[in-house]
Coordinates of C-alpha atoms and ligand atoms in Angstrom, one line a residue:
I1 CA 38.4 15.6 17.1
K2 CA 39.2 12.0 16.3
T3 CA 36.6 9.3 15.5
T4 CA 36.0 6.3 13.2
V5 CA 33.1 7.8 11.2
G6 CA 32.5 11.5 10.7
I7 CA 28.9 12.2 9.9
I8 CA 27.8 15.5 8.3
G9 CA 24.1 16.4 8.9
A10 CA 21.6 15.5 11.6
G11 CA 18.6 14.9 9.4
P12 CA 17.0 11.4 9.4
A13 CA 20.0 9.9 7.5
G14 CA 22.8 11.2 9.7
L15 CA 20.9 10.5 13.0
L16 CA 19.9 7.0 12.0
L17 CA 23.4 6.2 10.8
A18 CA 24.9 7.3 14.1
R19 CA 22.4 5.1 15.9
L20 CA 23.1 2.0 13.7
L21 CA 26.9 2.5 14.1
L22 CA 26.5 2.8 17.9
R23 CA 24.6 -0.6 17.9
A24 CA 27.4 -2.1 15.8
G25 CA 30.0 -0.8 18.3
I26 CA 31.5 1.8 15.8
E27 CA 32.3 5.3 17.0
S28 CA 31.0 8.3 15.3
V29 CA 30.7 12.1 15.6
V30 CA 27.7 14.0 14.0
I31 CA 27.9 17.7 13.1
E32 CA 24.8 19.7 12.2
A33 CA 24.7 23.2 10.9
K34 CA 21.3 24.2 12.4
D35 CA 20.2 24.2 16.1
R36 CA 18.3 21.3 17.7
E37 CA 14.9 23.1 17.6
Y38 CA 15.1 23.8 13.9
V39 CA 15.9 20.2 13.1
E40 CA 13.1 18.9 15.3
Q41 CA 10.4 21.3 13.9
R42 CA 11.2 21.1 10.1
Q43 CA 8.0 19.8 8.5
R44 CA 8.7 17.3 5.9
A45 CA 7.9 13.6 5.2
G46 CA 5.2 11.6 6.9
I47 CA 5.1 8.1 5.5
L48 CA 7.4 5.3 6.7
E49 CA 7.6 2.2 4.6
Q50 CA 7.4 -1.2 6.3
G51 CA 11.2 -1.7 5.9
T52 CA 11.8 1.7 7.5
V53 CA 9.6 0.8 10.4
D54 CA 11.4 -2.5 10.8
V55 CA 14.8 -0.7 10.8
L56 CA 13.7 1.8 13.5
R57 CA 12.5 -1.1 15.6
E58 CA 15.8 -3.0 15.2
A59 CA 17.7 0.2 16.1
G60 CA 15.7 0.5 19.3
A61 CA 14.1 3.8 18.2
H62 CA 10.5 2.5 18.1
E63 CA 9.0 3.1 21.5
R64 CA 7.0 6.2 20.7
M65 CA 6.5 5.3 17.0
D66 CA 4.7 2.1 18.0
K67 CA 2.5 4.0 20.4
E68 CA 1.7 7.1 18.3
G69 CA 2.3 6.0 14.7
L70 CA -0.8 5.2 12.6
V71 CA -0.6 2.0 10.6
H72 CA -2.2 2.5 7.1
D73 CA -3.3 -0.4 5.1
G74 CA -4.0 1.5 1.9
V75 CA -4.6 4.7 0.0
E76 CA -7.4 5.9 -2.2
F77 CA -7.2 7.4 -5.6
L78 CA -9.8 10.1 -6.5
F79 CA -10.5 11.1 -10.1
N80 CA -13.6 11.9 -12.1
K81 CA -15.3 12.6 -8.6
K82 CA -15.0 8.9 -7.6
R83 CA -12.8 7.3 -4.9
Y84 CA -11.0 4.0 -5.6
P85 CA -9.4 2.3 -2.6
L86 CA -6.2 0.2 -2.8
H87 CA -5.7 -2.3 0.1
F88 CA -2.0 -3.0 0.5
P89 CA -1.9 -6.1 2.7
T90 CA -4.1 -8.0 0.3
L91 CA -2.0 -6.9 -2.7
T92 CA 1.4 -7.4 -1.2
G93 CA 1.1 -10.4 1.1
G94 CA 0.7 -8.4 4.3
R95 CA 2.7 -5.2 3.9
S96 CA 1.5 -1.7 5.0
V97 CA 3.0 1.7 5.8
M98 CA 3.0 3.9 8.9
I99 CA 2.3 7.6 9.4
Y100 CA 4.8 8.9 11.8
A101 CA 6.3 12.3 10.9
Q102 CA 9.9 12.9 10.1
T103 CA 9.9 15.5 12.9
E104 CA 9.1 12.8 15.4
V105 CA 11.6 10.3 14.0
C106 CA 14.3 13.0 14.4
K107 CA 13.2 13.9 17.9
D108 CA 13.4 10.3 19.0
L109 CA 16.8 9.7 17.4
I110 CA 18.2 13.0 18.8
S111 CA 17.2 12.2 22.3
L112 CA 18.6 8.6 22.1
Q113 CA 21.9 9.9 20.6
L114 CA 22.3 12.5 23.3
K115 CA 21.6 9.9 26.0
E116 CA 23.5 6.9 24.7
G117 CA 25.6 7.8 21.6
G118 CA 28.7 9.7 20.6
P119 CA 28.9 13.5 20.2
L120 CA 26.1 15.2 18.3
L121 CA 27.2 18.8 17.7
F122 CA 24.5 21.3 16.7
E123 CA 25.3 24.7 15.2
T124 CA 28.5 23.2 13.7
K125 CA 28.7 23.6 10.0
A126 CA 30.9 21.5 7.7
L127 CA 32.9 23.7 5.4
G128 CA 34.4 20.9 3.4
V129 CA 35.9 17.4 3.3
D130 CA 39.6 16.9 2.7
G131 CA 41.5 13.8 1.7
A132 CA 38.3 12.0 0.7
N133 CA 40.3 9.6 -1.5
T134 CA 42.8 8.7 1.3
P135 CA 42.4 6.5 4.4
N136 CA 42.5 9.7 6.6
P137 CA 39.7 11.9 5.5
S138 CA 38.8 15.0 7.5
I139 CA 35.9 17.4 7.9
R140 CA 36.7 21.1 8.4
F141 CA 33.9 22.8 10.4
E142 CA 32.9 26.2 11.8
R143 CA 30.9 26.7 15.1
K144 CA 28.3 29.4 15.5
D145 CA 30.7 31.6 17.4
G146 CA 33.0 31.6 14.4
S147 CA 35.6 29.2 15.9
T148 CA 36.8 26.4 13.6
G149 CA 37.9 22.8 14.0
T150 CA 38.6 19.5 12.2
I151 CA 37.2 16.0 12.5
H152 CA 39.8 13.4 11.6
A153 CA 38.1 10.1 10.7
D154 CA 38.6 6.8 8.9
Y155 CA 35.4 7.4 7.0
V156 CA 33.2 10.3 6.2
V157 CA 29.5 10.0 5.5
A158 CA 27.9 13.1 4.0
C159 CA 24.2 13.1 5.1
D160 CA 24.0 16.8 4.5
G161 CA 21.1 17.0 2.1
Y162 CA 20.8 18.6 -1.3
W163 CA 22.5 21.8 -0.3
G164 CA 25.4 20.1 1.6
V165 CA 29.1 20.3 1.0
G166 CA 30.0 16.6 1.0
R167 CA 29.3 16.0 -2.7
E168 CA 31.8 18.7 -3.7
A169 CA 34.7 16.6 -2.5
I170 CA 34.3 14.2 -5.4
P171 CA 36.3 15.4 -8.5
K172 CA 33.9 16.9 -11.1
E173 CA 35.3 14.7 -13.9
L174 CA 34.1 11.6 -12.0
C175 CA 30.6 12.8 -11.5
Q176 CA 27.4 12.7 -13.4
D177 CA 24.3 14.5 -12.3
Y178 CA 20.8 13.5 -13.6
E179 CA 18.1 16.0 -13.0
R180 CA 14.6 17.1 -13.8
T181 CA 12.6 20.0 -12.4
Y182 CA 8.9 20.2 -12.6
P183 CA 6.7 23.2 -13.5
F184 CA 4.8 22.9 -10.2
S185 CA 5.4 22.8 -6.5
W186 CA 3.4 21.6 -3.4
L187 CA 1.7 24.0 -1.1
G188 CA 1.6 22.0 2.2
I189 CA -0.5 22.8 5.3
L190 CA -0.9 21.5 8.8
A191 CA -4.4 22.0 10.2
D192 CA -5.9 21.4 13.7
V193 CA -8.8 19.3 12.4
P194 CA -9.3 15.5 12.4
P195 CA -8.4 13.9 9.0
S196 CA -11.5 14.0 6.7
N197 CA -10.8 10.4 5.6
D198 CA -9.4 7.4 7.3
E199 CA -7.0 6.7 4.5
L200 CA -4.7 9.0 2.4
I201 CA -6.3 10.4 -0.7
Y202 CA -4.3 11.1 -3.9
A203 CA -6.7 13.2 -6.0
R204 CA -6.3 14.0 -9.7
H205 CA -8.4 16.9 -10.8
P206 CA -8.3 19.2 -13.9
R207 CA -7.5 22.1 -11.4
G208 CA -4.4 20.2 -10.2
F209 CA -3.4 17.5 -7.8
A210 CA -4.4 17.3 -4.1
L211 CA -3.2 15.0 -1.4
L212 CA -5.0 14.4 1.9
S213 CA -2.7 13.0 4.6
M214 CA -2.5 13.3 8.4
R215 CA -0.2 13.6 11.3
S216 CA -2.4 12.3 14.1
P217 CA -6.1 11.7 14.8
T218 CA -6.5 15.4 15.4
V219 CA -4.0 17.0 12.9
S220 CA -4.4 16.9 9.1
R221 CA -1.6 17.4 6.6
Y222 CA -2.9 18.4 3.2
Y223 CA -1.1 19.4 -0.1
L224 CA -2.1 21.3 -3.2
Q225 CA -0.3 21.4 -6.5
V226 CA 0.6 25.0 -7.2
P227 CA 2.7 26.6 -10.0
A228 CA 6.5 26.6 -9.4
G229 CA 7.5 29.8 -7.8
T230 CA 4.3 30.2 -5.7
D231 CA 4.7 32.0 -2.4
A232 CA 2.7 30.4 0.5
K233 CA 1.7 33.9 1.6
D234 CA -0.2 34.3 -1.7
W235 CA -2.8 31.8 -0.5
S236 CA -5.3 32.7 2.2
D237 CA -6.6 30.0 4.4
E238 CA -10.1 30.2 2.8
Q239 CA -8.6 29.9 -0.7
I240 CA -6.8 26.8 0.4
W241 CA -9.9 25.1 1.8
D242 CA -12.0 26.2 -1.2
E243 CA -9.4 24.6 -3.5
L244 CA -9.1 21.4 -1.5
E245 CA -12.9 21.1 -1.6
K246 CA -13.0 21.6 -5.3
R247 CA -10.2 19.2 -6.1
C248 CA -11.6 16.5 -3.8
E249 CA -15.2 16.8 -4.8
T250 CA -17.0 13.4 -5.0
T251 CA -20.5 12.4 -6.1
D252 CA -21.3 10.7 -2.8
G253 CA -21.5 14.0 -0.8
W254 CA -18.3 13.4 1.3
K255 CA -16.4 16.7 2.0
V256 CA -13.1 17.9 3.3
Q257 CA -13.6 19.2 6.9
R258 CA -12.1 22.7 7.5
G259 CA -10.1 23.9 10.6
P260 CA -7.5 26.3 11.7
I261 CA -4.3 26.2 9.6
T262 CA -1.2 26.2 11.8
Q263 CA 1.5 26.1 9.1
K264 CA 1.9 26.7 5.4
S265 CA 4.9 26.1 3.1
V266 CA 5.8 25.5 -0.5
T267 CA 8.1 22.6 -1.6
P268 CA 9.6 22.7 -5.1
M269 CA 9.6 19.4 -7.0
R270 CA 12.7 18.0 -8.4
S271 CA 14.2 14.7 -9.5
F272 CA 18.0 14.5 -9.0
V273 CA 20.6 11.7 -8.8
H274 CA 24.3 12.2 -8.3
E275 CA 26.6 9.4 -9.5
P276 CA 28.7 7.9 -8.0
M277 CA 27.6 7.9 -4.3
A278 CA 31.1 7.2 -3.0
Y279 CA 34.7 8.3 -3.5
G280 CA 37.5 6.6 -1.5
S281 CA 36.6 7.0 2.2
L282 CA 33.7 9.4 1.5
F283 CA 30.1 8.1 1.2
L284 CA 27.0 10.2 0.3
A285 CA 23.6 9.2 1.8
G286 CA 20.1 10.5 1.5
D287 CA 19.2 13.8 -0.1
A288 CA 22.9 14.6 -0.4
A289 CA 22.9 12.1 -3.3
H290 CA 19.4 12.1 -4.6
I291 CA 16.1 13.9 -4.6
V292 CA 12.7 12.6 -5.6
P293 CA 9.5 14.6 -6.1
P294 CA 7.4 13.9 -2.9
T295 CA 4.5 12.1 -4.7
G296 CA 4.6 8.6 -3.2
A297 CA 6.7 9.6 -0.2
K298 CA 10.0 8.0 -1.1
G299 CA 12.5 10.6 0.1
L300 CA 13.0 9.7 3.7
N301 CA 12.7 6.0 3.0
L302 CA 15.5 6.2 0.4
A303 CA 17.7 7.9 3.0
V304 CA 17.1 5.1 5.4
G305 CA 18.0 2.5 2.7
D306 CA 21.3 4.3 2.1
V307 CA 22.4 4.4 5.8
V308 CA 21.4 0.8 6.4
T309 CA 23.6 -0.1 3.4
V310 CA 26.6 2.0 4.6
A311 CA 26.2 0.8 8.2
R312 CA 26.1 -2.8 7.1
A313 CA 29.3 -2.3 4.9
L314 CA 31.2 -0.5 7.8
K315 CA 30.3 -3.3 10.2
H316 CA 31.4 -5.9 7.6
K317 CA 34.7 -4.1 7.3
V318 CA 35.3 -3.9 11.0
Q319 CA 34.4 -7.5 11.6
T320 CA 36.1 -9.2 8.6
G321 CA 38.6 -6.6 7.4
S322 CA 37.0 -6.8 3.9
D323 CA 35.9 -3.6 2.2
D324 CA 33.9 -5.5 -0.5
L325 CA 30.6 -4.0 0.7
L326 CA 32.0 -0.5 1.0
R327 CA 33.3 -0.7 -2.5
A328 CA 29.9 -1.9 -3.7
Y329 CA 28.0 0.8 -1.8
S330 CA 27.3 3.2 -4.6
E331 CA 26.2 0.5 -7.0
T332 CA 24.0 -1.2 -4.4
C333 CA 22.3 2.0 -3.4
L334 CA 21.8 3.3 -7.0
Q335 CA 19.7 0.2 -7.9
R336 CA 17.2 1.1 -5.3
V337 CA 17.5 4.8 -5.9
W338 CA 16.6 4.5 -9.6
Q339 CA 13.6 2.3 -8.8
A340 CA 12.4 5.0 -6.4
E341 CA 13.1 7.7 -9.0
R342 CA 11.1 5.8 -11.5
F343 CA 8.2 5.3 -9.1
S344 CA 8.1 8.9 -7.9
Y345 CA 8.3 10.3 -11.5
D346 CA 5.5 8.0 -12.6
M347 CA 3.3 8.9 -9.6
T348 CA 4.0 12.6 -10.2
N349 CA 3.1 12.4 -13.9
L350 CA 0.1 10.2 -13.2
L351 CA -1.6 12.7 -10.8
H352 CA -0.4 16.3 -11.6
T353 CA -1.9 18.5 -14.3
D354 CA 0.9 19.6 -16.6
P355 CA 0.2 23.2 -17.7
N356 CA 1.4 22.2 -21.2
A357 CA -0.5 19.0 -21.5
T358 CA -2.8 18.6 -24.5
P359 CA -6.4 17.4 -24.1
F360 CA -5.2 14.1 -25.6
E361 CA -2.6 13.7 -22.9
D362 CA -5.2 14.5 -20.2
K363 CA -7.3 11.7 -21.5
L364 CA -4.3 9.3 -21.4
Q365 CA -3.7 10.3 -17.8
I366 CA -7.2 9.3 -16.8
A367 CA -6.9 6.1 -18.9
R368 CA -3.7 5.2 -16.9
L369 CA -5.5 5.8 -13.6
Q370 CA -8.5 3.7 -14.8
R371 CA -6.1 0.9 -15.8
I372 CA -4.5 0.9 -12.3
V373 CA -7.7 0.8 -10.3
S374 CA -9.3 -1.9 -12.5
T375 CA -6.4 -4.3 -13.1
P376 CA -5.2 -6.4 -10.2
S377 CA -1.6 -6.7 -11.6
A378 CA -1.3 -3.0 -12.0
E379 CA -2.7 -2.3 -8.5
T380 CA -0.3 -4.9 -7.1
D381 CA 2.7 -3.3 -8.9
L382 CA 1.8 0.1 -7.4
A383 CA 1.2 -1.3 -3.9
L384 CA 4.5 -3.2 -3.9
A385 CA 6.4 0.0 -4.9
Y386 CA 4.5 2.2 -2.4
T387 CA 5.1 -0.1 0.5
G388 CA 8.8 -0.3 -0.4
F389 CA 11.6 -2.0 -2.2
P390 CA 13.6 -4.5 -0.1
L391 CA 16.5 -3.1 1.9
Ligands
FAD1 P1 18.0 16.3 5.3 O1 16.7 16.0 6.1 O2 17.9 17.4 4.4 O3 19.1 16.5 6.4 C1 20.4 17.1 6.1 C2 20.9 17.8 7.3 O4 22.2 18.2 7.0 C3 20.1 19.0 7.7 O5 19.7 18.9 9.0 C4 21.0 20.2 7.3 O6 20.8 21.3 8.2 C5 22.3 19.5 7.5 N1 23.4 20.2 6.8 C6 23.4 20.7 5.5 N2 24.6 21.2 5.2 C7 25.4 21.1 6.3 C8 26.7 21.4 6.5 N3 27.4 22.0 5.6 N4 27.2 21.1 7.7 C9 26.5 20.5 8.7 N5 25.2 20.1 8.5 C10 24.6 20.4 7.3 N6 9.7 13.4 1.6 C11 8.5 12.7 1.6 O7 8.6 11.5 1.6 N7 7.3 13.4 1.8 C12 7.3 14.8 2.0 O8 6.2 15.3 2.2 C13 8.5 15.5 1.9 N8 8.5 16.9 2.0 C14 9.7 17.5 1.9 C15 9.7 18.9 2.0 C16 10.9 19.6 1.9 C17 10.9 21.2 2.0 C18 12.1 18.9 1.7 C19 13.4 19.7 1.5 C20 12.1 17.5 1.6 C21 10.9 16.8 1.7 N9 10.8 15.4 1.6 C22 9.7 14.8 1.7 C23 12.0 14.7 1.5 C24 12.5 14.1 2.8 O9 12.2 15.0 3.8 C25 14.0 14.0 2.6 O10 14.2 13.0 1.6 C26 14.7 13.6 3.9 O11 14.7 14.7 4.8 C27 16.1 13.2 3.6 O12 16.9 13.1 4.8 P2 18.4 13.5 4.8 O13 18.8 13.2 6.2 O14 19.1 12.8 3.7 O15 18.5 15.0 4.5
DHB2 C1 2.9 12.6 2.9 C2 3.8 13.1 1.9 C3 3.8 12.5 0.7 O1 4.7 12.9 -0.2 C4 3.0 11.4 0.4 O2 3.1 10.9 -0.9 C5 2.1 11.0 1.3 C6 2.1 11.6 2.6 C7 2.8 13.3 4.2 O3 3.5 14.3 4.4 O4 2.0 12.9 5.0

């Protein structure tokens, strides 16, 4: 197969990149290891920053999002049994976020790509990238039936997530990984019950963090901090509701509403950055280059920032012949990546109970929360980061 841009991975990064390139008149081929149904059902992120929403609109992938997405003007922090609302538009000059699940973003982009775009090959697994540092890179792949093939391209963009193969094509001696693992994970559930609160709630409790989010007016998405290594099967539905109720207890009598749980899974928490994010004709985008812990919902939005940057650079190259923007790609993305790493790390530490924390550190955590909810400049700083760094 011959194309201009070979894309590995049909997560949000690879799918959106293919769409942006199509709109710029640049050919691409996307290969994805899993089948379509798996990609469309994989429960993950839910919050789209203002900038992500704008990009999806510009890419013409907004029709259903604008009908079904829920615009959110703020979040609430809950600690010491009291809720403290933050109103984003007031704090940021009009910015907000949208709840529209990653599964839905992927479904929309897949159907557009199959209708209007270049090849999108499911059940086609990249085995490796060759010639990354040459003008003729290629991707070796294997289909489900065991047959193999090669994509010859001018550029390869690895959007193949943390477990992908793209990163391996960069010589080890040029790479530096920065990493942190956390001693806790998130147990996430989907439940067929209307959200108990209009806004998202980030709750800090001595028993651990809890997050109340949603997927629609009838489906709730809730998370509990659990020890690393927890198996979702170890938690009965009743235990989950009891724990959510305890961690979200308030003095005003408000309560989490229970309903049938339709899905349960555990997400480990990790911070990870791979530098550099490019090597010759190979570019890394999204989780292939960096992971953030989910607190603050930056993962998907960072992936969007990367592919917007690489699409812009490829368009610039095609239109002007200059590869200035391509050469600046890694540096440009890493600025934004490290801001998101900092924010996600701070939000994680602000809200989770560390099993090794001393009583002194617990008190400091509450003092930090109190400082945020009582100081306009601190609230503004958080609201600006939450609603998104400029693309
Ligand atoms: P991915 O979505 O991981 O997509 C990579 C794609 O590449 C996958 O489809 C994979 O099958 C494919 N692939 C991998 N290897 C190959 C190969 N060799 N050949 C071909 N294809 C390959 N973020 C939030 O903001 N909030 C959340 O609640 C949240 N929850 C998460 C839960 C989990 C379990 C995980 C893993 C992530 C979560 N994230 C969350 C992060 C967010 O979902 C990711 O940042 C986002 O999916 C990144 O998109 P991506 O396209 O870069 O990578
Ligand atoms: C969701 C996930 C997050 O990590 C977050 O900070 C807020 C919401 C969600 O899945 O809805």
